[in-house]
Structures are given as structure tokens and as C-alpha cells.
mmCIF file of C-alpha atoms in Angstrom:
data_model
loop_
_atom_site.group_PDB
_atom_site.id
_atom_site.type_symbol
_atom_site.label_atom_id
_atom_site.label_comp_id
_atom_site.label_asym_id
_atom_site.label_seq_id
_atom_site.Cartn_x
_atom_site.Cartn_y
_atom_site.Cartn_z
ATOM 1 C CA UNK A 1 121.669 90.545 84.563
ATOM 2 C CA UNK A 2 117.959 91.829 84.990
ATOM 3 C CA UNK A 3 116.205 94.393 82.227
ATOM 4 C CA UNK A 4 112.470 94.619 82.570
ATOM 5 C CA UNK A 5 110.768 96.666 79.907
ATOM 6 C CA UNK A 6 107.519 98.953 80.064
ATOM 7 C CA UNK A 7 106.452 102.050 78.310
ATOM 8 C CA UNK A 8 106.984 104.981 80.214
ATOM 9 C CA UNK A 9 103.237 106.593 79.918
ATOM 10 C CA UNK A 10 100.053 105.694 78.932
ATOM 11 C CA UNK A 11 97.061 107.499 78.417
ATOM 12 C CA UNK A 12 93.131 106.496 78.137
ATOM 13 C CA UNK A 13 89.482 107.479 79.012
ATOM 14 C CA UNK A 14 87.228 106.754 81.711
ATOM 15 C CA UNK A 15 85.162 103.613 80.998
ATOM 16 C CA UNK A 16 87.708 102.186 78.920
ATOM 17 C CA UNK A 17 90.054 99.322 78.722
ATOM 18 C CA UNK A 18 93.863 99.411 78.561
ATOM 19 C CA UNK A 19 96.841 97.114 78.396
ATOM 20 C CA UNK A 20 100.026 97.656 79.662
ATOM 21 C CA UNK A 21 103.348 95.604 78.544
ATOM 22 C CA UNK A 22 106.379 94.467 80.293
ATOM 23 C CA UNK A 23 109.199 92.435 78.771
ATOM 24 C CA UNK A 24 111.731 90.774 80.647
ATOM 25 C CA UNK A 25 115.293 89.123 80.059
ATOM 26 C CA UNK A 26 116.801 88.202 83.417
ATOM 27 C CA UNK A 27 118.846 85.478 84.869
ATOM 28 C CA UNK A 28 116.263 84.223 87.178
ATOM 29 C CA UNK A 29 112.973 83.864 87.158
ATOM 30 C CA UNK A 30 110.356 82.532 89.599
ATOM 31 C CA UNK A 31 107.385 84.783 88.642
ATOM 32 C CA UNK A 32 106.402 88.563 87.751
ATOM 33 C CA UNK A 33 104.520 90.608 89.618
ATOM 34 C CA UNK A 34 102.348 93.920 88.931
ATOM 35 C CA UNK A 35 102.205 96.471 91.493
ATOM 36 C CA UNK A 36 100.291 99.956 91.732
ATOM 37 C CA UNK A 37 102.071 103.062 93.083
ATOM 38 C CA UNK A 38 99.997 106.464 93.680
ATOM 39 C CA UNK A 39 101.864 109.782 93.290
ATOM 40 C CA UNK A 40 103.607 109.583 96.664
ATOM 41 C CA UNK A 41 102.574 106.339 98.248
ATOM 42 C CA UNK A 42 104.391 102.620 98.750
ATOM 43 C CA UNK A 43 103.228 100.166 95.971
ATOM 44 C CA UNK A 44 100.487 98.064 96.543
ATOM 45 C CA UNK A 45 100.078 94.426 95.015
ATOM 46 C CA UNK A 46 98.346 93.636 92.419
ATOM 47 C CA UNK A 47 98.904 90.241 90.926
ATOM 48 C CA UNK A 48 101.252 87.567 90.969
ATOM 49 C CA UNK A 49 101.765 85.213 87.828
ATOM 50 C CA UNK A 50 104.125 81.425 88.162
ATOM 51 C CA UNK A 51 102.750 79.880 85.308
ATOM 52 C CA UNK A 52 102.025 80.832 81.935
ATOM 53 C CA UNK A 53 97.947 81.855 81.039
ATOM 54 C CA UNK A 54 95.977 84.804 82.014
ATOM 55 C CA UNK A 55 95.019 85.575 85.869
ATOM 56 C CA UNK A 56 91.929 87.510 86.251
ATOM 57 C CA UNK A 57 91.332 89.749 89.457
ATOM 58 C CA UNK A 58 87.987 91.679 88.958
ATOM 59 C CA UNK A 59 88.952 94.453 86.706
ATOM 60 C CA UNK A 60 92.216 93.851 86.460
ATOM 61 C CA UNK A 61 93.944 90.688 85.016
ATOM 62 C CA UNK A 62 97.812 89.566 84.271
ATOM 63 C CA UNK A 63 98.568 87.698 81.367
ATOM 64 C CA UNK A 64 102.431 85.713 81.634
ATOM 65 C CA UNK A 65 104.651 84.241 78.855
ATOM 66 C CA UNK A 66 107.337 82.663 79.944
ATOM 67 C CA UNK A 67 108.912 81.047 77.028
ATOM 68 C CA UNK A 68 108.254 85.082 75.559
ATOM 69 C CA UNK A 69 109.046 86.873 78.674
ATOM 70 C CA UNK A 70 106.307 88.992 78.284
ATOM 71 C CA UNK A 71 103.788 89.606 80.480
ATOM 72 C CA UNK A 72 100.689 92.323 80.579
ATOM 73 C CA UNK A 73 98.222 94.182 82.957
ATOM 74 C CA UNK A 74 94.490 94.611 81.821
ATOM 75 C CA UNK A 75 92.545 96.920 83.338
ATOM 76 C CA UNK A 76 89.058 97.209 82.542
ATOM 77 C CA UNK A 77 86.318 99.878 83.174
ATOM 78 C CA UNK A 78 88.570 102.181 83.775
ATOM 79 C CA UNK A 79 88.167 104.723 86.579
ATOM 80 C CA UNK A 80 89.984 108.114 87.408
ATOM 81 C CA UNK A 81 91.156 106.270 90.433
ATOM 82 C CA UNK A 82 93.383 104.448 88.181
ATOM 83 C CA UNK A 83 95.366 106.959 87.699
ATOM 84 C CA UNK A 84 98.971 105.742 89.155
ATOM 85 C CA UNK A 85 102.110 104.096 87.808
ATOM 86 C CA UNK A 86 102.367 100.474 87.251
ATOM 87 C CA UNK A 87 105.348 98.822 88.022
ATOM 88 C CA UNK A 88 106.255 95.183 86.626
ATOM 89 C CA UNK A 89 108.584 93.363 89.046
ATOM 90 C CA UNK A 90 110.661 90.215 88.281
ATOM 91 C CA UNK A 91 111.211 87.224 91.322
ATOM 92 C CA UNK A 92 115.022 85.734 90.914
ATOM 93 C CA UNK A 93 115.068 82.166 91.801
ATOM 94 C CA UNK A 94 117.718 82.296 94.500
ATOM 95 C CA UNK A 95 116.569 80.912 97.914
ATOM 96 C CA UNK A 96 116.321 84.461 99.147
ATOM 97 C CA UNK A 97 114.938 85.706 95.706
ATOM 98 C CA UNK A 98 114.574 89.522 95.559
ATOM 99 C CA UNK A 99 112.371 91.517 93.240
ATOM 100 C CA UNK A 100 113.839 93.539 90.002
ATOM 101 C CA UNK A 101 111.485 96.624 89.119
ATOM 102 C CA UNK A 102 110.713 98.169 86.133
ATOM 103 C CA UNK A 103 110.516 101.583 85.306
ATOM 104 C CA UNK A 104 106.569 101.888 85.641
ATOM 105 C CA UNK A 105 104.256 103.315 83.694
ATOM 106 C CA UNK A 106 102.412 105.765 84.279
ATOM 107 C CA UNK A 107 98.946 105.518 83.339
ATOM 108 C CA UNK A 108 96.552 108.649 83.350
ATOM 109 C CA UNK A 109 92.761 108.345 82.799
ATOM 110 C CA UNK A 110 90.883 111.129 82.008
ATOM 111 C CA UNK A 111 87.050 111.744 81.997
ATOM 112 C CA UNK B 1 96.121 90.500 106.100
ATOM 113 C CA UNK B 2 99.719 91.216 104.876
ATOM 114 C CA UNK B 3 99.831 94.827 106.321
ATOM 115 C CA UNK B 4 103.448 96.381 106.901
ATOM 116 C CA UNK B 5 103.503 99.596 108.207
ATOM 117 C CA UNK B 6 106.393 102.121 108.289
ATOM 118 C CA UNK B 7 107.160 104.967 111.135
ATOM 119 C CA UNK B 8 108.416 107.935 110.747
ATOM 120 C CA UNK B 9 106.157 109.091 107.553
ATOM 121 C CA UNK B 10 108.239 111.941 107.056
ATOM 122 C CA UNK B 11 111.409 113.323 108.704
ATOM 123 C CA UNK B 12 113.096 116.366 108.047
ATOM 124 C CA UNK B 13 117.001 116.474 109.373
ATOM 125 C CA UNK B 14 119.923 118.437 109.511
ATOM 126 C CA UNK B 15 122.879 117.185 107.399
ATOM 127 C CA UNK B 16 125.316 114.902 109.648
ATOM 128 C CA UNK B 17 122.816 113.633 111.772
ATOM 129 C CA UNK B 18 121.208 110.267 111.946
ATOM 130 C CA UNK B 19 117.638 108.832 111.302
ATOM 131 C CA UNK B 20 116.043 105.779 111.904
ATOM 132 C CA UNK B 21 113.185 104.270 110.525
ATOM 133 C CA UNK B 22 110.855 101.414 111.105
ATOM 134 C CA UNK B 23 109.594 98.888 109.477
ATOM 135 C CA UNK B 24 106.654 96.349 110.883
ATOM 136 C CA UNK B 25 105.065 93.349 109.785
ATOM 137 C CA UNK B 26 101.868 93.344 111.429
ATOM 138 C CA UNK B 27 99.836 90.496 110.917
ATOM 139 C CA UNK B 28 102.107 88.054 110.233
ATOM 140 C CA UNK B 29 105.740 86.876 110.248
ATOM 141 C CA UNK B 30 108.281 88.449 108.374
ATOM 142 C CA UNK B 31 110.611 86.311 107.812
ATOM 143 C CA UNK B 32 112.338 88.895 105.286
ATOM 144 C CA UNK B 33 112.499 92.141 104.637
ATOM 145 C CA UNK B 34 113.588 94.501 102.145
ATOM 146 C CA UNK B 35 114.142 98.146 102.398
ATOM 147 C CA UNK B 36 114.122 100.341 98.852
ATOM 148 C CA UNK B 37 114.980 103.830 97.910
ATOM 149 C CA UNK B 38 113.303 105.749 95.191
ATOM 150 C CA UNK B 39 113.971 108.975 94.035
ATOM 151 C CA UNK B 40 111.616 110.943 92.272
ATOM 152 C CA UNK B 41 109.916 109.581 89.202
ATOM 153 C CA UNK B 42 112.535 106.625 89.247
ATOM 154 C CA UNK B 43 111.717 102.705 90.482
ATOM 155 C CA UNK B 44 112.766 100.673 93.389
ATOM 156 C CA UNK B 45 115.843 100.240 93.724
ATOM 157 C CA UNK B 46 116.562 97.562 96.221
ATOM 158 C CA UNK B 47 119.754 98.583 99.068
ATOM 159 C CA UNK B 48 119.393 95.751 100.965
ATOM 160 C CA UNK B 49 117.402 92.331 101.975
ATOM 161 C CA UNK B 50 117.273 91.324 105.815
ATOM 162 C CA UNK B 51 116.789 88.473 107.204
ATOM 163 C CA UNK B 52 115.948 88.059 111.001
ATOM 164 C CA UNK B 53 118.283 87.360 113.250
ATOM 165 C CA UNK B 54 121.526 87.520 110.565
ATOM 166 C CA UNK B 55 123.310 90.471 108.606
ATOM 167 C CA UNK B 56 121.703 92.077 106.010
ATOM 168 C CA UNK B 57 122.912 91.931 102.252
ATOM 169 C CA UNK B 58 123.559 95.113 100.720
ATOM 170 C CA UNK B 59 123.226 95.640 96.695
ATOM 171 C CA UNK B 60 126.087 96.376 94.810
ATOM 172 C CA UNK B 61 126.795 100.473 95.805
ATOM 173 C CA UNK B 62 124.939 100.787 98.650
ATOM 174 C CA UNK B 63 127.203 101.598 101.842
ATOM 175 C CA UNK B 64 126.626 99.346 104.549
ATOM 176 C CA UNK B 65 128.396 101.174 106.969
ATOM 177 C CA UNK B 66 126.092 104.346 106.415
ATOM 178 C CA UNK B 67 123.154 102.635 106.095
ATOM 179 C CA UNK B 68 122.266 100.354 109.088
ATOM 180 C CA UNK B 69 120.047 97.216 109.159
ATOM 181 C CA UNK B 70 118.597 95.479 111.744
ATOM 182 C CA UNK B 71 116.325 92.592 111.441
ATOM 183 C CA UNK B 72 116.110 91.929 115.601
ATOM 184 C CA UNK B 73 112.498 89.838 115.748
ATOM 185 C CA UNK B 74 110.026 88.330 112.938
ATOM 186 C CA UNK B 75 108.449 91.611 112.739
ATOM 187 C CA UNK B 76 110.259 94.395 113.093
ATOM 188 C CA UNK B 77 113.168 95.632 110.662
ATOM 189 C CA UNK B 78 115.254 99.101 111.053
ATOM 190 C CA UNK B 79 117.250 101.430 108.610
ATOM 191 C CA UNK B 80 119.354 104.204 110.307
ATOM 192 C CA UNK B 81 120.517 106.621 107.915
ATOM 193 C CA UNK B 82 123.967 107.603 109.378
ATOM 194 C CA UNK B 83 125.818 111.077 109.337
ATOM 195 C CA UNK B 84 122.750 112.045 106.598
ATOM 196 C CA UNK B 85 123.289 114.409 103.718
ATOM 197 C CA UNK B 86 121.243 116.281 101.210
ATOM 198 C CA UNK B 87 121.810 113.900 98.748
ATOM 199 C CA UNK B 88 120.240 110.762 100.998
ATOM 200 C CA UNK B 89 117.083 112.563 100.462
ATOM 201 C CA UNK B 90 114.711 110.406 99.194
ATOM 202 C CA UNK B 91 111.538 107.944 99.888
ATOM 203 C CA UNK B 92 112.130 104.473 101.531
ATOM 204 C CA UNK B 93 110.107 102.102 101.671
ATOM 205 C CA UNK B 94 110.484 98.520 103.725
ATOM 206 C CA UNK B 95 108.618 95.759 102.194
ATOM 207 C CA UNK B 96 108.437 92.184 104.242
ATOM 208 C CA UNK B 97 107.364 88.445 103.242
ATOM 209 C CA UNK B 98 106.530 85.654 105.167
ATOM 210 C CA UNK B 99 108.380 82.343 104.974
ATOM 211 C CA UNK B 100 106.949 79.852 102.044
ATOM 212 C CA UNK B 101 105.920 83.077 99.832
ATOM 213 C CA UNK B 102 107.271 85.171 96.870
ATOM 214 C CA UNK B 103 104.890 87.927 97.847
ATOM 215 C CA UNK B 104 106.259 91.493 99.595
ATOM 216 C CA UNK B 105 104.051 93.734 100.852
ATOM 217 C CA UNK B 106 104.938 97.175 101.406
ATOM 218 C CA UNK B 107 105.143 99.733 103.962
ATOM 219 C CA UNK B 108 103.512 102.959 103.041
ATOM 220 C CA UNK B 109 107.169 104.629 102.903
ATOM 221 C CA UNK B 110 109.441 107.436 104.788
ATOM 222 C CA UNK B 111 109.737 110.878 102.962
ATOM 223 C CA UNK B 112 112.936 111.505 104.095
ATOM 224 C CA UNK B 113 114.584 115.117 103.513
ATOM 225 C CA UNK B 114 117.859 116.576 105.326
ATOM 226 C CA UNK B 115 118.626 120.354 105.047
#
């Protein structure tokens, strides 16, 4: 089966810097991904981790454990636009391989 | 690149009628697609994965005979909600990837309601 963990809100200030955690146990796994969804909108991609180390994407970076099944979203500077609900997604390794989303987390900045 | 884009953006139905929606890749070759349903401050959850030119696969639960996929050309994808009731309200979105890629890119998503 396929249970992705991530804390259901987070809260920090303008400026700032905040990390948010997903854990993982599923039968599969090619890579995670980190996606951004606005109140309303389709998610939009963020970052896509294989291998295990820390990919950095100008203020954001994704960090990927495999042998923990951990993974983590940095997002630096924050702005107000940042505001939105992160959602960790899992890639089965079928040949077809569909994605298994977390929760999200909703993350609100304020000034 | 990679931009999907969805049509209708919203729809607002009677119950027992049907809806379609549409789902294309527009800069490059979908190869895949997958069409999601999330209800208000829930995740994706996946209903089905298309693949063009052969029948969909529909997740555990989903109906297959009420909700109809077809994956006719590289870049286009439908979902017709069939004989739609209050409770199929809800926001789907199509997502597509290109052959050789884990990546899906999404469409901006159908705010579908029926009275």
C-alpha cells in the first residue's frame, strides 16, 4: 500500500525560512515529487527528487532519503505569495507508474 | 513548455445530465494522462490513468461506466461525467506526461457543480 505523511498546517513570517516534511512507506518507489496548489487552482510542479541529496531550485529546494523515506521542501525568503498548500507525491515503479498524494500542507505566511 | 490546459473551467448542471470535459497537452505529447478529483480541502485522488489509443484504468471505486475516458490522439484526453448528481460535485483536474518522463503537469482544473 501507499501512506505519505505531512503536517496538515504550517505557519511562518515573511522573510523567513521554513521546512516542510513528508514521510513515505509505499510499495513502489521511483521518486517524490513536491507540488504547489493555490486556494482553488491545479497544482503546479515544483521539484522532482530520484536520488538521495538535496536539489536546490532558487528559493526553494527538496531534500530525499530514500533508505529513510523522508523527504523535505525548503523554502527560503519567504513571500506572502507562498501562501498555498504543498502536496508531497510518491512515483510507483510500475511501467505506467502513477502518483500517490499526500494530504498537503498548508502553509500560511504572514507579514 | 509542459502546459496542459483544461476546458470547461467551470460548469454548473442539472442532476441526470452529462458533462464533458477536456483535457490538452499543448506543447508536447502526452503520451498519458491522468484525470483526479478533489473535494474540498482533501488531495488528489487519482480515478483513472489513460493511455492513448487503449482503455483507461480506473482506481479501485471509481465507476467506469459513469465516468467516461477517452484518450483519442497524443494530446487530447476526455472525462464525461454521466447521468451527474449532486454528489459528483467536485474539482477535476487532468494532468498529462510525455513518454520517457515521471513528470505530470497539470491542467488548471474543472469546478464542476450539478444542482
Amino acid at each position: 500500500g501507499q501512506n505519505i505523511d505531512q503536517p496538515t498546517e504550517m505557519t511562518a513570517t515573511e522573510g523567513a525560512i521554513v521546512q516542510i516534511n513528508c514521510t513515505y512507506q509505499t510499495s513502489g518507489f521511483n521518486g517524490l515529487f513536491w507540488y504547489q496548489q493555490h486556494a482553488g487552482e491545479a497544482p503546479t510542479f515544483l521539484s522532482y527528487n530520484v536520488l538521495d541529496g538535496l536539489e536546490e531550485k532558487g528559493r526553494f529546494s527538496s531534500f530525499l532519503s530514500r533508505s529513510k523515506g523522508y523527504s523535505y521542501l525548503l523554502l527560503k525568503e519567504l513571500q506572502m505569495k507562498d501562501s498555498a498548500s504543498y502536496l508531497c507525491a510518491v512515483s510507483g515503479n510500475s511501467g505506467y507508474s502513477t502518483l500517490t498524494f499526500g494530504k498537503g500542507t498548508m502553509l500560511l505566511v504572514s507579514p | 513548455g509542459a502546459v496542459v490546459s483544461q476546458h470547461p473551467s467551470r460548469v454548473i448542471c442539472k442532476s441526470g445530465t452529462s458533462v464533458k470535459i477536456e483535457c490538452r497537452s499543448l506543447d508536447f505529447q502526452a503520451t498519458t494522462m491522468f484525470w483526479y478529483r478533489q473535494f474540498p480541502k482533501q488531495s488528489l485522488m487519482l480515478m483513472a490513468t489513460s493511455n492513448e489509443g487503449s482503455k483507461a484504468t480506473y482506481e479501485q471505486g471509481v465507476e467506469k461506466d459513469k465516468f467516461l475516458i477517452n484518450h483519442a490522439s497524443l494530446t487530447l484526453s476526455t472525462l464525461t461525467v454521466t447521468s451527474a448528481h449532486p454528489e459528483d460535485s467536485s474539482f477535476y483536474i487532468c494532468s498529462a506526461r510525455g513518454q520517457g518522463t515521471d513528470t505530470q503537469y497539470f491542467g488548471p482544473g474543472t469546478r464542476l457543480t450539478v444542482l
